[in-house]
Short mmCIF file of C-alpha atoms and ligand atoms in Angstrom, two decimals:
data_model
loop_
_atom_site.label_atom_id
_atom_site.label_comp_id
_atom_site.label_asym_id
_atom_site.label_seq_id
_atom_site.Cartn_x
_atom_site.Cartn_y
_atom_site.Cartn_z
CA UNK K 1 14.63 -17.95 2.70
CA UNK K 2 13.13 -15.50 0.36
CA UNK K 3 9.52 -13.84 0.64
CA UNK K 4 7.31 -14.35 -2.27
CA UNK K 5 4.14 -11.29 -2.50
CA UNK K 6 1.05 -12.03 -4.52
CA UNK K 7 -1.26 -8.96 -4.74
CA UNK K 8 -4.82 -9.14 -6.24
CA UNK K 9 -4.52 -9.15 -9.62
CA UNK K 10 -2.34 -11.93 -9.38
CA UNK K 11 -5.00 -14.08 -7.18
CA UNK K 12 -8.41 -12.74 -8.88
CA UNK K 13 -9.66 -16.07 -10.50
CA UNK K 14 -9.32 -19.60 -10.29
CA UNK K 15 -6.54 -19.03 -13.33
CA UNK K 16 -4.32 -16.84 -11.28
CA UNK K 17 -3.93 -19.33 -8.25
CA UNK K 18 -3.03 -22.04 -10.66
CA UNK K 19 -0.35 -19.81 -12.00
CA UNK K 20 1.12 -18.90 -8.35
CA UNK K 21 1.27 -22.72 -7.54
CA UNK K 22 3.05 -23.16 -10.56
CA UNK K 23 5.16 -20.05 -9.88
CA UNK K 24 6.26 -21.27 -6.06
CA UNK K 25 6.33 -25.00 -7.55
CA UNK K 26 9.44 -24.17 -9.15
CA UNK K 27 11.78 -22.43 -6.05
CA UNK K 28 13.63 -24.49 -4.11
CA UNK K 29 14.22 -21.83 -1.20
CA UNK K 30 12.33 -21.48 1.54
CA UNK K 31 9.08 -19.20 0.96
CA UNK K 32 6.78 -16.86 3.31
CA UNK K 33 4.16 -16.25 0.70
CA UNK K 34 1.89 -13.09 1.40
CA UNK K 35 -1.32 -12.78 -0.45
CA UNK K 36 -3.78 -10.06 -0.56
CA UNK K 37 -7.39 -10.32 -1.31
CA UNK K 38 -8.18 -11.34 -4.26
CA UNK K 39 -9.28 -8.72 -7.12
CA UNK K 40 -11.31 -5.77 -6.12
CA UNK K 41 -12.43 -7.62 -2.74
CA UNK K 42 -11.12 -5.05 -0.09
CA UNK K 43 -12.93 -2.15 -1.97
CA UNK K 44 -16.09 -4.28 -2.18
CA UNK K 45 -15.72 -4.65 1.88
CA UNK K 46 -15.08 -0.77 1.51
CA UNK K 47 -18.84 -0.77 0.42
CA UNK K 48 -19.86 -3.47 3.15
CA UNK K 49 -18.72 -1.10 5.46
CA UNK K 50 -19.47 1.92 4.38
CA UNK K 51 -23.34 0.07 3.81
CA UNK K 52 -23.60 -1.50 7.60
CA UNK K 53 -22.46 1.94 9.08
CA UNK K 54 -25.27 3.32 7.32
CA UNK K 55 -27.43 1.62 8.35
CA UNK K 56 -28.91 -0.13 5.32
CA UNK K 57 -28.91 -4.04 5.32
CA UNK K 58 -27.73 -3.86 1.36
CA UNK K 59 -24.14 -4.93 3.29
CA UNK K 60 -25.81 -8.59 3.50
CA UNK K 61 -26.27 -8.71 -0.35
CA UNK K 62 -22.88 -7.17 -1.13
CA UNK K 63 -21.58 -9.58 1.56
CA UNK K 64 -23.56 -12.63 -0.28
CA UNK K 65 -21.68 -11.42 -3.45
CA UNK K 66 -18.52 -11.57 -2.15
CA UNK K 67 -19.06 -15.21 -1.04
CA UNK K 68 -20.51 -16.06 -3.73
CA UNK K 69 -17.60 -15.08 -5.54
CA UNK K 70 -14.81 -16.90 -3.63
CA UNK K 71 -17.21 -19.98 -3.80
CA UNK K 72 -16.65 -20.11 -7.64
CA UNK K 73 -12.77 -19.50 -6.94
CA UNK K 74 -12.94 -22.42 -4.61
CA UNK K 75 -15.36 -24.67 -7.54
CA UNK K 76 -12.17 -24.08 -10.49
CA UNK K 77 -9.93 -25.20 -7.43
CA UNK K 78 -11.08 -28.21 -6.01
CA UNK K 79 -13.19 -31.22 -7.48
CA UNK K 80 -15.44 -33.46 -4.47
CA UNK K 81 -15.33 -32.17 -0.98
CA UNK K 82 -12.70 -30.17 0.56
CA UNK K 83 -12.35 -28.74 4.05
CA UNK K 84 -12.21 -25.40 2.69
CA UNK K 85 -15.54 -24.84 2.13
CA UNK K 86 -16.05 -25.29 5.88
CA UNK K 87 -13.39 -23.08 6.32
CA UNK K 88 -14.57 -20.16 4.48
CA UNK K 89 -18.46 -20.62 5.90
CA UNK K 90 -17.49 -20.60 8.68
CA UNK K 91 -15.48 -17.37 8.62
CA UNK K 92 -17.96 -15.76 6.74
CA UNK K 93 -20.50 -16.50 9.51
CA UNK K 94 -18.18 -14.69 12.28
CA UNK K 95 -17.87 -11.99 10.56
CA UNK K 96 -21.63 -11.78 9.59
CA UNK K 97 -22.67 -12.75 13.15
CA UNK K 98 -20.63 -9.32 14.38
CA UNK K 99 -21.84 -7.23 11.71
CA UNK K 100 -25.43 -8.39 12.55
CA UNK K 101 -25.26 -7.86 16.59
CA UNK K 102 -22.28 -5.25 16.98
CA UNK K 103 -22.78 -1.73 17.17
CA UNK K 104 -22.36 0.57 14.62
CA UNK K 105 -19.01 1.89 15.72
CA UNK K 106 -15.67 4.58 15.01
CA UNK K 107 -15.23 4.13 11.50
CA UNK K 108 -11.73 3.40 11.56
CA UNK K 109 -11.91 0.67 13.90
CA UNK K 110 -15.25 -0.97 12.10
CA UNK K 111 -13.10 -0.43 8.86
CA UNK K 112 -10.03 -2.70 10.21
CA UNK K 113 -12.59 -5.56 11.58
CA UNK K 114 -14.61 -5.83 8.70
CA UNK K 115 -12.20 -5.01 5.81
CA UNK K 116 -9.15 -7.40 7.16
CA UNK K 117 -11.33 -10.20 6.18
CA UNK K 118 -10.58 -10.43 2.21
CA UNK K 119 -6.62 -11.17 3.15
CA UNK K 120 -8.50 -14.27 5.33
CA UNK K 121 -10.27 -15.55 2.72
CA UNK K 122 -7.41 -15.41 -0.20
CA UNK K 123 -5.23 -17.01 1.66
CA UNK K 124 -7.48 -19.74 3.62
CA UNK K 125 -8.25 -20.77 0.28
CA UNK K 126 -4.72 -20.20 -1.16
CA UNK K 127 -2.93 -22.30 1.26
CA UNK K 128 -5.44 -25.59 1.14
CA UNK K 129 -4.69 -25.15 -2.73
CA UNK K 130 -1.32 -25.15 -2.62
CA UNK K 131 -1.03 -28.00 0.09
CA UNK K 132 -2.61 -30.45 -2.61
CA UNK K 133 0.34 -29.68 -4.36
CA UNK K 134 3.37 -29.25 -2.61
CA UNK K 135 4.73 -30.30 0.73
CA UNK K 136 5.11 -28.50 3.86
CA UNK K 137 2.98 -26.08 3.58
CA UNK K 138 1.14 -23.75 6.57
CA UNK K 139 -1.27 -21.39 6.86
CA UNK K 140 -0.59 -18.69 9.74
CA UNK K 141 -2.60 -15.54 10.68
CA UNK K 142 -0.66 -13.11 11.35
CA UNK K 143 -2.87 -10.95 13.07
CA UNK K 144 -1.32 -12.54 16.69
CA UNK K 145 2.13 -12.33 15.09
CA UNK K 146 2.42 -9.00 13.66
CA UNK K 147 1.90 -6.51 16.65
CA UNK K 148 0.74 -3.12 16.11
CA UNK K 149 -0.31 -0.10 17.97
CA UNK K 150 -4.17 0.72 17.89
CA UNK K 151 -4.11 3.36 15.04
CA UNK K 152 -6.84 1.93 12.92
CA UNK K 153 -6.38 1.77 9.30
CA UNK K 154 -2.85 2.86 9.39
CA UNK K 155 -1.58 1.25 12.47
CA UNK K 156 1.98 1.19 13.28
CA UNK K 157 4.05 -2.27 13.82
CA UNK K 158 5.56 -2.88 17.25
CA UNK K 159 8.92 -4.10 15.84
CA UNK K 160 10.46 -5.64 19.05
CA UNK K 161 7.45 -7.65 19.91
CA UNK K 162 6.94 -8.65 16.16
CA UNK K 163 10.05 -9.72 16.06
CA UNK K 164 9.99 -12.03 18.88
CA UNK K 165 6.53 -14.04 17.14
CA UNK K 166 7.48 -13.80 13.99
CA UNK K 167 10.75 -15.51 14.48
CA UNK K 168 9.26 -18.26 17.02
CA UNK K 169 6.49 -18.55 14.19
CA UNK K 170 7.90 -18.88 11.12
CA UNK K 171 10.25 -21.71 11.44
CA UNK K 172 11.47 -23.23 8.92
CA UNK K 173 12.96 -26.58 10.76
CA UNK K 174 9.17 -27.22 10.72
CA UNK K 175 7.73 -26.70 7.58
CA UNK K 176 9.14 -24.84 3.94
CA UNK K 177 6.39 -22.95 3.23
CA UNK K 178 4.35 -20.44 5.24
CA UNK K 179 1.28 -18.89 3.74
CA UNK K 180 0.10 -15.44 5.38
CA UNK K 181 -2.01 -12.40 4.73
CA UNK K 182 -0.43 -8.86 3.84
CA UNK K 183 -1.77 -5.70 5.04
CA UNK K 184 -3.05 -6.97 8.34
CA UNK K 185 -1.78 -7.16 11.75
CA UNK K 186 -3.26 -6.81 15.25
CA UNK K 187 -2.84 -5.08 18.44
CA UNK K 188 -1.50 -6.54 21.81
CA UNK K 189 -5.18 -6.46 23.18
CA UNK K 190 -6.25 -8.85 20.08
CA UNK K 191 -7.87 -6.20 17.92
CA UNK K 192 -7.49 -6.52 14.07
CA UNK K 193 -5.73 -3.33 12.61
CA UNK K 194 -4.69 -2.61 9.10
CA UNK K 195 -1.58 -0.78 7.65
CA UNK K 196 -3.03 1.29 4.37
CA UNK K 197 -4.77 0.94 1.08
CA UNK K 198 -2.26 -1.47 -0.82
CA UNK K 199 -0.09 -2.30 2.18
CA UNK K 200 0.69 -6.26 1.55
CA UNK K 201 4.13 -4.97 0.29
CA UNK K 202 5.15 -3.00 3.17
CA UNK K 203 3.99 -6.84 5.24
CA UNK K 204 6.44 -8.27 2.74
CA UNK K 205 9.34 -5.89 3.91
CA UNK K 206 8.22 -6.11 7.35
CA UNK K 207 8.76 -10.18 7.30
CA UNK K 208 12.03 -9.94 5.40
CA UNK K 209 12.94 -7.75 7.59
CA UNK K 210 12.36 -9.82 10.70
CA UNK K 211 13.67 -12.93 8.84
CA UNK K 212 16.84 -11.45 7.56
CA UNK K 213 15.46 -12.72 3.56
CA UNK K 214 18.00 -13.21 0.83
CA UNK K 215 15.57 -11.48 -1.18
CA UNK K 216 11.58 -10.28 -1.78
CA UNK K 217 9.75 -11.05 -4.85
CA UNK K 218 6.52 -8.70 -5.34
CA UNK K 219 4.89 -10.93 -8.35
CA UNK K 220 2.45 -7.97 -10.29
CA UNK K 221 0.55 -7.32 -13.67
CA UNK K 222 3.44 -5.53 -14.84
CA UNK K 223 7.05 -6.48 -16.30
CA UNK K 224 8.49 -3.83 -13.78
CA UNK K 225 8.91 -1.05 -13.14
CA UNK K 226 8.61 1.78 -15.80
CA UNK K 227 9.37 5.61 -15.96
CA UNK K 228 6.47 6.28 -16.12
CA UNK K 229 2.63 4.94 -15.67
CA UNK K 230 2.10 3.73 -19.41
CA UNK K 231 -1.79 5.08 -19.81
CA UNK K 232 -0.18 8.48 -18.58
CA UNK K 233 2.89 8.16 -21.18
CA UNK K 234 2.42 5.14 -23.47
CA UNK K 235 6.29 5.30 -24.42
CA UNK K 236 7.01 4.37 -20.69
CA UNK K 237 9.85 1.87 -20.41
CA UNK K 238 10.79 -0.87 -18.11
CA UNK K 239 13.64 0.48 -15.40
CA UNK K 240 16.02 -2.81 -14.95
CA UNK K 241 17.23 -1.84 -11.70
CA UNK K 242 16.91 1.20 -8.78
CA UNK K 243 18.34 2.09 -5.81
CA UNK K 244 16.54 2.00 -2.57
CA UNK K 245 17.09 5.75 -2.62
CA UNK K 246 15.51 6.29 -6.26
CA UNK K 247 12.50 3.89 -5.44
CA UNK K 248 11.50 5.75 -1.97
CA UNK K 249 11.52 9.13 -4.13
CA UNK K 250 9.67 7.84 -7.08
CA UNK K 251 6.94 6.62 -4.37
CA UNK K 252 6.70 9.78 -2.41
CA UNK K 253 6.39 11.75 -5.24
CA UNK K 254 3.32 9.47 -6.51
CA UNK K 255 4.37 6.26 -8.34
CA UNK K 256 2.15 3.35 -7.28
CA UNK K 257 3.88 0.07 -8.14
CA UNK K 258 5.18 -0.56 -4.49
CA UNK K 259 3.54 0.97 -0.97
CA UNK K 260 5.99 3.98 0.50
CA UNK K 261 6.40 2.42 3.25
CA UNK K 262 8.25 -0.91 2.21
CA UNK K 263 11.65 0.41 1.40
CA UNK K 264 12.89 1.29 4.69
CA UNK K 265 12.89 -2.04 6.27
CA UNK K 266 14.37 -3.78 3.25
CA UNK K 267 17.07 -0.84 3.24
CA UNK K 268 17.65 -1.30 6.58
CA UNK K 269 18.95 -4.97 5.93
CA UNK K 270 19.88 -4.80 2.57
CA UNK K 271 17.57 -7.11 1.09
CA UNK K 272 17.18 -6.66 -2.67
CA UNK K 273 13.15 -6.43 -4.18
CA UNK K 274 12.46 -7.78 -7.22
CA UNK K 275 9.35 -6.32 -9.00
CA UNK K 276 8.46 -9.22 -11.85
CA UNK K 277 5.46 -10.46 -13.81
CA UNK K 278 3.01 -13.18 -13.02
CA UNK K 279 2.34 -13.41 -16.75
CA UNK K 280 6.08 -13.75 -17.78
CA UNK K 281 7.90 -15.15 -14.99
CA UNK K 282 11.04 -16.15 -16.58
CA UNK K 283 11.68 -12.80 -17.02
CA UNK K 284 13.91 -11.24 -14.41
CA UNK K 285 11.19 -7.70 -13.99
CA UNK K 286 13.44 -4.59 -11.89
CA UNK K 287 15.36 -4.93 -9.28
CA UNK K 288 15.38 -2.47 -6.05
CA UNK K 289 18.64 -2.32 -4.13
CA UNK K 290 21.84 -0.51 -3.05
CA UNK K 291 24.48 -0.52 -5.67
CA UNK K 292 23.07 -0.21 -8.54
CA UNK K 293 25.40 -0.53 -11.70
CA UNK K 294 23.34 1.82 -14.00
CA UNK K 295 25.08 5.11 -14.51
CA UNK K 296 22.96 6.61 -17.43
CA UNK K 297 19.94 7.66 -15.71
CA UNK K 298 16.78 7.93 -17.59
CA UNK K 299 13.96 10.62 -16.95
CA UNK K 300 11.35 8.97 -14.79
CA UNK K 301 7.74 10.43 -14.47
CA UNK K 302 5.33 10.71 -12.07
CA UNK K 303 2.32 11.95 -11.15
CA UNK K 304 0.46 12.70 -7.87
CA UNK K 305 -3.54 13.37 -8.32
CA UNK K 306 -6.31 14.97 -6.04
CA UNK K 307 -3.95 17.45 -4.55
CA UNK K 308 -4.38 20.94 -2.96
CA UNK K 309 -2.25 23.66 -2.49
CA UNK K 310 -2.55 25.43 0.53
CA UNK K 311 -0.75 29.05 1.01
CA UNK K 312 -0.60 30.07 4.50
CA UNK K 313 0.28 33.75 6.09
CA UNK K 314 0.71 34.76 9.60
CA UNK K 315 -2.04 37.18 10.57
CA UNK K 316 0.29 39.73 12.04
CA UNK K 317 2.66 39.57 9.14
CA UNK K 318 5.34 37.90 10.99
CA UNK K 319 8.15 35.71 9.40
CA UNK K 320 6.79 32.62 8.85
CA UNK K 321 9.71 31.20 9.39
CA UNK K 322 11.52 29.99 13.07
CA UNK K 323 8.24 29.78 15.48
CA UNK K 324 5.48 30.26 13.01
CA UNK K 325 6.86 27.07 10.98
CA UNK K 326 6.90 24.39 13.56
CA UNK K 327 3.64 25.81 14.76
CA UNK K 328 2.66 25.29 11.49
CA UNK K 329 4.06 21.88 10.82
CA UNK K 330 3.07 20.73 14.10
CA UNK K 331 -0.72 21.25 12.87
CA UNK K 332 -0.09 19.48 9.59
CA UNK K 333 1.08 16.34 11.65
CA UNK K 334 -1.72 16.28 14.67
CA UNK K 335 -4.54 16.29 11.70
CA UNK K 336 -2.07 13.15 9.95
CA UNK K 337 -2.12 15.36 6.50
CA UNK K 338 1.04 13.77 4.90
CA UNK K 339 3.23 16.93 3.36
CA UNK K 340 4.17 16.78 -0.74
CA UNK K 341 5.79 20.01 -1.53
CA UNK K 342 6.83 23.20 0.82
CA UNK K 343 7.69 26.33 -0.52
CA UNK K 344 8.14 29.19 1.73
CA UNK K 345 8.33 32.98 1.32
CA UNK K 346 9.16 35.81 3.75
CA UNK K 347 5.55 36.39 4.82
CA UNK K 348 3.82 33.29 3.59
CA UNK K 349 4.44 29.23 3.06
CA UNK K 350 2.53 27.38 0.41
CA UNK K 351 2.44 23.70 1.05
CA UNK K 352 0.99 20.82 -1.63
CA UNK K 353 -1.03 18.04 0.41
CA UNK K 354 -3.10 14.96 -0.40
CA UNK K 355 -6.75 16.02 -0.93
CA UNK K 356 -8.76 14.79 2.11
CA UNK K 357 -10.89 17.44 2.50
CA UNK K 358 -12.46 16.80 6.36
CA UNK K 359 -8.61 16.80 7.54
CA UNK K 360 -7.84 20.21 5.65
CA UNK K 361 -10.80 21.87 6.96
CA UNK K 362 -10.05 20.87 10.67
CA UNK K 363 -6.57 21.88 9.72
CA UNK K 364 -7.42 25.20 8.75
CA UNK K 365 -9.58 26.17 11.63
CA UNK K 366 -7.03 25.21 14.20
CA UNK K 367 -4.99 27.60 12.41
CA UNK K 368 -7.36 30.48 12.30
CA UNK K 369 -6.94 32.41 15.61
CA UNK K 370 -3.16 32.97 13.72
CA UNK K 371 -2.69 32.98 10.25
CA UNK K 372 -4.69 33.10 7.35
CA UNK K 373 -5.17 30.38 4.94
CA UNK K 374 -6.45 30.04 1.53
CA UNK K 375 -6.15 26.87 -1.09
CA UNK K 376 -6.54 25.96 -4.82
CA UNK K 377 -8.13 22.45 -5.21
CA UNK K 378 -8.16 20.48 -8.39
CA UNK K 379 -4.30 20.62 -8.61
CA UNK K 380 -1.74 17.69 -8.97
CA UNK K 381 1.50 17.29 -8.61
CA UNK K 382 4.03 16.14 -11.78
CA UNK K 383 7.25 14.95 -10.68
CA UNK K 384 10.13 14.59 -13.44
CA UNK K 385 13.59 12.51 -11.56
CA UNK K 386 16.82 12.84 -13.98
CA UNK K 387 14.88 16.01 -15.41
CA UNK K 388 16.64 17.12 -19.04
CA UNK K 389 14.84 20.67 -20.51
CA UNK K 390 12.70 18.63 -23.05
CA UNK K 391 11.39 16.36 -20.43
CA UNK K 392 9.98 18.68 -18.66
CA UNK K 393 8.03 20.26 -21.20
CA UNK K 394 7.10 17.28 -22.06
CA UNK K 395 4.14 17.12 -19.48
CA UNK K 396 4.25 20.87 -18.20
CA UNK K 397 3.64 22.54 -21.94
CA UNK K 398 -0.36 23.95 -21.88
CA UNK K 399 -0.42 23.55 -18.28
CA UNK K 400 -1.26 26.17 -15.73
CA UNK K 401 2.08 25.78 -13.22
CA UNK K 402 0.94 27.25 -9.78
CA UNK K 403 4.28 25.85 -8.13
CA UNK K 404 7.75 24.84 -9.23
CA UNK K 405 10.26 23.61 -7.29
CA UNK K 406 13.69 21.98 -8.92
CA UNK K 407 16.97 20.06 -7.12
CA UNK K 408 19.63 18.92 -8.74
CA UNK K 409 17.94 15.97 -9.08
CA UNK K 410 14.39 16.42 -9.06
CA UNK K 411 11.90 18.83 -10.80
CA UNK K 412 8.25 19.27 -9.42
CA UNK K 413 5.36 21.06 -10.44
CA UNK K 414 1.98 21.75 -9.27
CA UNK K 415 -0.34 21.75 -11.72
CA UNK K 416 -4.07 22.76 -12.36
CA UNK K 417 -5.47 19.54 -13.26
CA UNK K 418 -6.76 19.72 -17.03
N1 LIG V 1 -5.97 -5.85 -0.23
C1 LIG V 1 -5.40 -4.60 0.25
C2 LIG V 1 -5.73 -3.48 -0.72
O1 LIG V 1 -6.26 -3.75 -1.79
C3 LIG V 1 -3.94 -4.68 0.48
C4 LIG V 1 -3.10 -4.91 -0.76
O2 LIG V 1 -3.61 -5.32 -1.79
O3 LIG V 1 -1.91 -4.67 -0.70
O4 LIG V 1 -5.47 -2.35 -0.41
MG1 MG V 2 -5.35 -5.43 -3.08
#
């Protein structure tokens, strides 16, 4: 079997559905096909939320909107009466029904219970679509299948207990196609949770993982992957094909066609990812996997924004490394601030971490009674892989370099952004 990932873009009109029946019309294998929300629909629940904890009722007119809008995906779909109108009501009305008598609660739990509700929608409405054209086709939510723990809005899957419903759900004696929702899941007590901002392809992994694929398919906007993002360097090319290895360092140093997280489990198994275009799909996109034939590596770019640099010094002058740098680390890990660059000195460490500013702060004050700690914002990070002299000037010339680091292999560069 092979799994088959659709993200918005791909499922933003009536249009784009058409296309991904067409798309799965054509494989023979057996599919699990994981769909996001459609479009811009979990950032317009970002604003549901971020209304309702207010405490404005603007959340029911966003919320209207949103129906509104999968109503006229549902009107280019269907002709005459289908159940999936009733389907989506009455979903809709459960969630409004909560929203109206719950409590205004933690924000990261609200966020999973309100936000998790775009991947229902897409793919209630997906599925019923794509039953009217091929057979054997289910719709499963995977929020009782794929266990997590409870760390809203970045929860962590429960892999032996996953594994267990996923392979008693997913069977393919029964039917050929399953239809399922990425970037949910849900804990053991029957709470929603969510895995991270774009994290349908790391449910893709997770699946192929469990189901020992042949092979995942992310379908995107894009014919691939490139070197670099082309509105950052509009010569970017298309890569054919990457190593697990060179795809887990192009995403951890910034490069957002794929989610961090969704190497690992294919690694693990050795199931290849193909990255190809819903707009061309007879052509064959990049492939991710483990022995790659290319031996002429190409320079491949990429850039990390909204980053600070943080330089850190032990109050009493101390080494900062042995003691002081697990202290230190430890810190970094408790307040979940994910680490980009470390440099350190004798008497000082300077580290380059995502921009959330609340975490930082917190950070810094539990860190105050023994070192000192002061930060540049407005920095970002440029990452060159395969570096040659001329590529790196390429994006470092005019630019203020507050950090340089370079491996054999890599160079990076903190930057003050321009
Ligand atoms: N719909 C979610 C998001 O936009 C998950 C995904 O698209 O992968 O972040
Ligand atoms: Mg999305």
């Amino acid at each position: 079997m092979k799994v088959y990932k659709f993200g918005g873009a791909s499922v933003k009109d009536g249009a784009g559905i058409k296309n991904l029946v067409k798309i799965i019309s054509v494989e023979s294998e057996n599919l699990v096909v994981v769909v996001s929300a459609f479009g811009k629909t979990t950032n317009a629940l970002e604003r549901v939320l971020k209304s309702w904890l207010s405490g404005d009722d603007v959340y029911i007119t966003l919320l209207d909107e949103i129906y509104t809008s999968h109503r006229s995906v549902i009107n280019e779909l269907f002709t005459g009466t289908t159940v999936v109108t009733g389907k989506l009501d009455i979903s809709f009305a459960i969630l409004k029904e909560k929203m109206y008598s719950e409590k205004r609660q933690d924000y990261d739990y609200a966020y999973d219970q309100v936000v998790s509700y775009g991947e229902i929608w897409s793919t209630i409405i997906v599925a019923e679509y794509l039953k009217t054209h091929v057979p054997g086709v289910e719709w499963i939510d995977i929020r009782g299948t794929l266990l997590t723990d409870d760390r809203f809005r970045d929860a962590n899957i429960l892999w032996s207990e996953s594994t267990k419903r996923v392979r008693g759900i997913f069977d393919f004696n029964k039917k050929k196609i399953y239809v399922t929702q990425g970037f949910i899941g849900g804990t053991a007590a029957g709470e929603t949770t969510t895995l991270g901002r774009e994290g349908s392809d790391y449910t893709a992994a997770i699946l192929a993982n469990i189901l020992d694929a042949e092979s995942v398919v992310v379908w995107k906007d894009v014919p691939g992957i490139l070197n670099a993002d082309p509105k950052w360097l509009t010569d970017a090319v298309k890569l054919d094909e990457i190593s697990y290895r060179e795809a887990v360092e192009m995403t951890f140093s910034g490069a957002k066609v794929i989610h961090p997280k969704t190497i690992k489990p294919l690694h693990n198994k050795n199931i290849p990812m193909h990255v190809r275009s819903f707009l061309l799909p007879d052509e064959s996109g990049t492939v991710i996997k483990a022995d790659v034939t290319i031996k002429h590596l190409l320079p491949v770019f990429v850039k990390k924004e909204d980053q600070i640099l943080i330089s850190i010094l032990p109050n009493d002058f101390s080494f900062v490394m042995g003691d002081n740098l697990s202290h230190i680390f430890h810190s970094f890990m408790a307040h979940g601030i994910k680490v980009n660059i470390v440099e350190a000195s004798a008497v000082s460490i300077d580290v380059c971490v995502d921009d959330e500013r609340s975490r930082v702060d917190a950070l810094i004050g539990d860190l105050k009674s023994e070192f000192s700690a002061v930060y540049n914002e407005n920095v970002e990070m440029l990452s060159v892989r395969h570096y040659t002299q001329e590529a790196i000037e390429r994006i470092t010339a005019g630019r203020e370099i507050l950090l340089e680091q370079r491996t054999r292999s890599t160079g990076r560069f903190v930057v003050r952004k321009n």
